[in-house]
PDB file of C-alpha atoms in Angstrom:
ATOM      1  CA  MET A  53      75.505-107.361  88.453  1.00 46.00           C
ATOM      2  CA  ARG A  54      74.891-104.665  90.852  1.00 49.00           C
ATOM      3  CA  GLN A  55      75.803-101.986  88.295  1.00 51.00           C
ATOM      4  CA  ARG A  56      73.358-103.030  85.703  1.00 57.00           C
ATOM      5  CA  PRO A  57      70.325-102.170  87.944  1.00 62.00           C
ATOM      6  CA  LYS A  58      71.828 -98.971  88.976  1.00 65.00           C
ATOM      7  CA  SER A  59      72.690 -97.913  85.510  1.00 59.00           C
ATOM      8  CA  LEU A  60      69.217 -98.977  84.450  1.00 57.00           C
ATOM      9  CA  ILE A  61      67.637 -97.030  87.312  1.00 58.00           C
ATOM     10  CA  PHE A  62      69.722 -93.932  86.410  1.00 57.00           C
ATOM     11  CA  PHE A  63      68.760 -94.205  82.618  1.00 54.00           C
ATOM     12  CA  LEU A  64      65.104 -94.701  83.209  1.00 51.00           C
ATOM     13  CA  PHE A  65      65.289 -91.624  85.695  1.00 53.00           C
ATOM     14  CA  ALA A  66      66.960 -89.439  82.975  1.00 50.00           C
ATOM     15  CA  LEU A  67      64.510 -90.462  80.367  1.00 44.00           C
ATOM     16  CA  PHE A  68      61.741 -89.589  82.811  1.00 50.00           C
ATOM     17  CA  VAL A  69      63.163 -86.160  83.531  1.00 47.00           C
ATOM     18  CA  SER A  70      63.780 -85.515  79.724  1.00 45.00           C
ATOM     19  CA  PHE A  71      60.092 -86.415  79.154  1.00 45.00           C
ATOM     20  CA  CYS A  72      58.727 -84.240  81.723  1.00 43.00           C
ATOM     21  CA  THR A  73      61.000 -81.403  80.319  1.00 36.00           C
ATOM     22  CA  ILE A  74      59.612 -81.913  76.859  1.00 35.00           C
ATOM     23  CA  VAL A  75      55.822 -82.168  77.886  1.00 35.00           C
ATOM     24  CA  SER A  76      56.373 -79.181  80.241  1.00 32.00           C
ATOM     25  CA  ALA A  77      57.858 -76.953  77.394  1.00 32.00           C
ATOM     26  CA  GLN A  78      54.872 -78.041  75.286  1.00 33.00           C
ATOM     27  CA  ASP A  79      52.344 -76.894  77.583  1.00 35.00           C
ATOM     28  CA  VAL A  80      53.986 -73.559  77.978  1.00 38.00           C
ATOM     29  CA  LYS A  81      54.327 -73.072  74.236  1.00 39.00           C
ATOM     30  CA  SER A  82      50.691 -73.772  73.688  1.00 46.00           C
ATOM     31  CA  SER A  83      49.271 -72.453  76.833  1.00 65.00           C
ATOM     32  CA  LYS A  84      46.452 -70.000  76.823  1.00 80.00           C
ATOM     33  CA  THR A  85      44.952 -68.251  79.677  1.00 90.00           C
ATOM     34  CA  PHE A  86      41.234 -68.568  80.154  1.00 94.00           C
ATOM     35  CA  VAL A  87      38.718 -67.098  82.410  1.00 95.00           C
ATOM     36  CA  SER A  88      35.172 -67.971  82.404  1.00 97.00           C
ATOM     37  CA  GLY A  89      32.145 -65.986  83.652  1.00 98.00           C
ATOM     38  CA  LYS A  90      28.791 -64.577  82.738  1.00 98.00           C
ATOM     39  CA  VAL A  91      28.221 -61.368  80.752  1.00 98.00           C
ATOM     40  CA  ILE A  92      26.541 -58.789  82.931  1.00 98.00           C
ATOM     41  CA  ALA A  93      26.846 -55.797  80.738  1.00 98.00           C
ATOM     42  CA  ILE A  94      27.564 -54.523  77.202  1.00 98.00           C
ATOM     43  CA  ALA A  95      29.278 -51.121  76.869  1.00 97.00           C
ATOM     44  CA  ASP A  96      29.167 -51.099  73.100  1.00 97.00           C
ATOM     45  CA  GLY A  97      29.943 -53.376  70.033  1.00 97.00           C
ATOM     46  CA  ASP A  98      33.233 -54.523  71.198  1.00 97.00           C
ATOM     47  CA  THR A  99      33.226 -54.193  75.061  1.00 98.00           C
ATOM     48  CA  VAL A 100      31.580 -56.419  77.654  1.00 98.00           C
ATOM     49  CA  THR A 101      31.669 -56.756  81.505  1.00 98.00           C
ATOM     50  CA  VAL A 102      32.131 -60.332  82.643  1.00 98.00           C
ATOM     51  CA  LEU A 103      31.342 -61.833  86.321  1.00 98.00           C
ATOM     52  CA  THR A 104      33.590 -64.643  87.341  1.00 96.00           C
ATOM     53  CA  GLU A 105      32.293 -67.366  89.637  1.00 95.00           C
ATOM     54  CA  GLU A 106      34.494 -65.596  92.370  1.00 96.00           C
ATOM     55  CA  ASN A 107      32.192 -62.495  91.887  1.00 96.00           C
ATOM     56  CA  GLU A 108      34.995 -60.551  90.189  1.00 96.00           C
ATOM     57  CA  GLN A 109      34.075 -58.094  87.375  1.00 97.00           C
ATOM     58  CA  PHE A 110      36.280 -57.271  84.611  1.00 95.00           C
ATOM     59  CA  LYS A 111      35.636 -55.411  81.309  1.00 97.00           C
ATOM     60  CA  VAL A 112      36.751 -57.121  78.192  1.00 98.00           C
ATOM     61  CA  ARG A 113      37.680 -55.421  74.848  1.00 97.00           C
ATOM     62  CA  LEU A 114      37.138 -57.757  72.070  1.00 98.00           C
ATOM     63  CA  ALA A 115      40.620 -58.138  70.503  1.00 97.00           C
ATOM     64  CA  GLY A 116      41.085 -58.107  66.821  1.00 96.00           C
ATOM     65  CA  ILE A 117      37.980 -56.177  65.970  1.00 97.00           C
ATOM     66  CA  ASP A 118      36.803 -52.634  66.006  1.00 97.00           C
ATOM     67  CA  CYS A 119      33.094 -51.731  66.099  1.00 97.00           C
ATOM     68  CA  PRO A 120      31.591 -48.421  65.077  1.00 97.00           C
ATOM     69  CA  GLU A 121      31.239 -45.936  67.967  1.00 95.00           C
ATOM     70  CA  LYS A 122      28.050 -45.361  69.600  1.00 94.00           C
ATOM     71  CA  THR A 123      27.463 -42.008  67.969  1.00 94.00           C
ATOM     72  CA  GLN A 124      28.519 -43.478  64.607  1.00 96.00           C
ATOM     73  CA  ALA A 125      26.250 -45.134  61.944  1.00 95.00           C
ATOM     74  CA  PHE A 126      25.790 -48.847  62.984  1.00 97.00           C
ATOM     75  CA  GLY A 127      27.267 -48.162  66.550  1.00 96.00           C
ATOM     76  CA  ASN A 128      23.834 -48.978  68.246  1.00 97.00           C
ATOM     77  CA  ARG A 129      23.436 -52.075  65.969  1.00 98.00           C
ATOM     78  CA  ALA A 130      26.690 -53.271  66.928  1.00 98.00           C
ATOM     79  CA  LYS A 131      25.972 -52.959  70.538  1.00 98.00           C
ATOM     80  CA  LYS A 132      22.672 -54.579  70.045  1.00 98.00           C
ATOM     81  CA  ALA A 133      24.025 -57.627  67.889  1.00 98.00           C
ATOM     82  CA  LEU A 134      26.607 -58.329  70.701  1.00 98.00           C
ATOM     83  CA  SER A 135      23.990 -58.043  73.490  1.00 98.00           C
ATOM     84  CA  GLU A 136      21.381 -60.246  71.749  1.00 98.00           C
ATOM     85  CA  LYS A 137      24.451 -62.874  71.449  1.00 98.00           C
ATOM     86  CA  VAL A 138      26.125 -62.751  74.738  1.00 98.00           C
ATOM     87  CA  PHE A 139      24.165 -60.849  77.346  1.00 98.00           C
ATOM     88  CA  GLY A 140      23.570 -62.997  80.322  1.00 98.00           C
ATOM     89  CA  GLN A 141      25.434 -66.051  78.789  1.00 98.00           C
ATOM     90  CA  ASN A 142      28.405 -67.733  80.331  1.00 98.00           C
ATOM     91  CA  VAL A 143      31.550 -67.114  78.212  1.00 98.00           C
ATOM     92  CA  ARG A 144      35.119 -68.117  78.110  1.00 98.00           C
ATOM     93  CA  ILE A 145      37.700 -65.232  77.559  1.00 98.00           C
ATOM     94  CA  GLU A 146      41.082 -66.194  76.041  1.00 97.00           C
ATOM     95  CA  HIS A 147      43.273 -63.478  77.563  1.00 95.00           C
ATOM     96  CA  ARG A 148      45.482 -61.314  75.055  1.00 94.00           C
ATOM     97  CA  GLY A 149      46.855 -58.698  77.414  1.00 93.00           C
ATOM     98  CA  LYS A 150      45.572 -55.328  78.498  1.00 94.00           C
ATOM     99  CA  ASP A 151      44.571 -52.229  76.555  1.00 92.00           C
ATOM    100  CA  GLN A 152      45.406 -48.567  77.271  1.00 91.00           C
ATOM    101  CA  TYR A 153      42.394 -48.323  79.424  1.00 92.00           C
ATOM    102  CA  GLY A 154      43.244 -51.189  81.597  1.00 93.00           C
ATOM    103  CA  ARG A 155      40.716 -53.518  79.958  1.00 94.00           C
ATOM    104  CA  THR A 156      41.354 -56.991  79.380  1.00 95.00           C
ATOM    105  CA  LEU A 157      41.980 -57.792  75.685  1.00 96.00           C
ATOM    106  CA  GLY A 158      40.382 -61.046  74.650  1.00 97.00           C
ATOM    107  CA  ILE A 159      38.579 -63.505  72.386  1.00 98.00           C
ATOM    108  CA  VAL A 160      35.241 -64.219  73.685  1.00 98.00           C
ATOM    109  CA  MET A 161      34.053 -67.641  73.149  1.00 98.00           C
ATOM    110  CA  MET A 162      30.548 -68.952  73.692  1.00 98.00           C
ATOM    111  CA  GLY A 163      30.873 -72.708  73.355  1.00 96.00           C
ATOM    112  CA  ASN A 164      32.800 -73.026  70.036  1.00 96.00           C
ATOM    113  CA  ILE A 165      31.736 -69.849  68.711  1.00 98.00           C
ATOM    114  CA  ASP A 166      34.304 -67.148  68.679  1.00 98.00           C
ATOM    115  CA  ILE A 167      32.192 -63.960  69.333  1.00 98.00           C
ATOM    116  CA  ASN A 168      34.792 -61.649  67.856  1.00 98.00           C
ATOM    117  CA  GLU A 169      34.696 -63.281  64.597  1.00 98.00           C
ATOM    118  CA  TYR A 170      30.777 -63.329  64.736  1.00 98.00           C
ATOM    119  CA  MET A 171      30.473 -59.629  65.058  1.00 98.00           C
ATOM    120  CA  ILE A 172      32.789 -59.412  61.920  1.00 98.00           C
ATOM    121  CA  ALA A 173      30.465 -61.825  59.968  1.00 98.00           C
ATOM    122  CA  GLN A 174      27.393 -59.934  61.085  1.00 98.00           C
ATOM    123  CA  GLY A 175      28.862 -57.058  59.358  1.00 98.00           C
ATOM    124  CA  VAL A 176      28.897 -54.734  62.757  1.00 98.00           C
ATOM    125  CA  ALA A 177      32.778 -54.794  63.079  1.00 98.00           C
ATOM    126  CA  TRP A 178      35.986 -54.466  61.349  1.00 97.00           C
ATOM    127  CA  HIS A 179      38.819 -56.764  61.436  1.00 97.00           C
ATOM    128  CA  PHE A 180      41.171 -54.577  63.095  1.00 92.00           C
ATOM    129  CA  LYS A 181      44.011 -55.244  60.750  1.00 90.00           C
ATOM    130  CA  ARG A 182      46.417 -52.749  62.623  1.00 85.00           C
ATOM    131  CA  TYR A 183      46.892 -55.328  65.245  1.00 83.00           C
ATOM    132  CA  ALA A 184      46.640 -58.367  62.810  1.00 85.00           C
ATOM    133  CA  SER A 185      50.532 -59.000  63.442  1.00 85.00           C
ATOM    134  CA  SER A 186      49.709 -59.748  67.229  1.00 87.00           C
ATOM    135  CA  GLN A 187      47.124 -62.485  66.212  1.00 93.00           C
ATOM    136  CA  PRO A 188      47.723 -66.123  65.485  1.00 95.00           C
ATOM    137  CA  GLN A 189      47.833 -66.239  61.650  1.00 95.00           C
ATOM    138  CA  GLU A 190      44.983 -68.673  61.417  1.00 96.00           C
ATOM    139  CA  GLU A 191      42.974 -66.485  63.566  1.00 96.00           C
ATOM    140  CA  ALA A 192      43.828 -63.275  61.539  1.00 96.00           C
ATOM    141  CA  ASP A 193      43.065 -65.079  58.156  1.00 97.00           C
ATOM    142  CA  ARG A 194      39.508 -66.165  59.643  1.00 97.00           C
ATOM    143  CA  TYR A 195      38.766 -62.546  60.550  1.00 97.00           C
ATOM    144  CA  SER A 196      39.891 -61.091  57.155  1.00 97.00           C
ATOM    145  CA  LYS A 197      37.707 -63.732  55.406  1.00 98.00           C
ATOM    146  CA  ALA A 198      34.813 -63.041  57.605  1.00 98.00           C
ATOM    147  CA  GLU A 199      35.146 -59.180  56.805  1.00 98.00           C
ATOM    148  CA  GLU A 200      35.556 -60.088  53.034  1.00 98.00           C
ATOM    149  CA  ILE A 201      32.281 -62.171  52.851  1.00 98.00           C
ATOM    150  CA  ALA A 202      30.531 -59.566  54.894  1.00 98.00           C
ATOM    151  CA  ARG A 203      31.534 -56.673  52.545  1.00 97.00           C
ATOM    152  CA  LYS A 204      30.890 -58.835  49.403  1.00 97.00           C
ATOM    153  CA  ASN A 205      27.359 -59.581  50.722  1.00 98.00           C
ATOM    154  CA  LYS A 206      26.626 -56.082  51.939  1.00 97.00           C
ATOM    155  CA  LYS A 207      25.872 -57.267  55.246  1.00 98.00           C
ATOM    156  CA  GLY A 208      25.295 -54.708  58.129  1.00 97.00           C
ATOM    157  CA  LEU A 209      27.561 -51.624  57.828  1.00 97.00           C
ATOM    158  CA  TRP A 210      28.716 -52.722  54.550  1.00 98.00           C
ATOM    159  CA  VAL A 211      25.442 -51.666  52.754  1.00 97.00           C
ATOM    160  CA  GLN A 212      27.030 -48.148  52.877  1.00 96.00           C
ATOM    161  CA  ASP A 213      29.189 -47.248  49.899  1.00 92.00           C
ATOM    162  CA  ASN A 214      32.077 -46.060  52.020  1.00 93.00           C
ATOM    163  CA  PRO A 215      31.740 -46.651  55.749  1.00 96.00           C
ATOM    164  CA  THR A 216      33.960 -44.589  58.134  1.00 96.00           C
ATOM    165  CA  PRO A 217      36.177 -47.069  60.120  1.00 96.00           C
ATOM    166  CA  PRO A 218      35.915 -46.384  63.770  1.00 95.00           C
ATOM    167  CA  TRP A 219      39.654 -45.440  64.103  1.00 94.00           C
ATOM    168  CA  LYS A 220      39.302 -42.789  61.547  1.00 94.00           C
ATOM    169  CA  PHE A 221      35.941 -41.613  63.122  1.00 95.00           C
ATOM    170  CA  ARG A 222      37.898 -41.281  66.421  1.00 93.00           C
ATOM    171  CA  GLU A 223      40.610 -39.268  64.947  1.00 92.00           C
ATOM    172  CA  ASP A 224      38.181 -37.118  63.078  1.00 90.00           C
ATOM    173  CA  GLN A 225      36.454 -36.403  66.427  1.00 88.00           C
ATOM    174  CA  LYS A 226      39.680 -35.856  68.221  1.00 87.00           C
ATOM    175  CA  ASN A 227      40.773 -33.339  65.558  1.00 88.00           C
ATOM    176  CA  ASN A 228      37.521 -31.387  65.432  1.00 84.00           C
ATOM    177  CA  ARG A 229      37.790 -30.831  69.224  1.00 80.00           C
ATOM    178  CA  ASN A 230      41.389 -29.606  69.095  1.00 71.00           C
ATOM    179  CA  PRO A 231      41.442 -27.146  65.994  1.00 62.00           C
TER     180      PRO A 231
END
């Protein structure tokens, strides 16, 4: 009779450990790192500065998009659109790594609004397809669709017949400086 309770206890313990391991693995698999704060500065159409509750500032480069440069057509309009939407607002940043300048790459969320996607839909940003393979597929599809609709409706920079993508503009600027 003593063996059954010990066996039952051992079985329940093993079951509990297995359950905890499965739950923990699921949490790790689906975990996303978020940081919340207030947008205190807008550098351009795809870069903001966020101040956390701990009074830490950090720059965020909006992942998955690329906006016209400040000196490029629609560059100021992109900055204005981003500023009007998020400046002074509390946002959540889904951390996606760091860029070559040490800025946080992230998805900026204001409530349920994906601000990165919003910028594309407003016609002031390209879906940066060069990095689409590092995006979740559903997100890459949404960003591509937003760009397709903005292009079709000639929204924002898409009123131009053949707008120059910012990566091409930067390359041309670099080549002009280094003949």
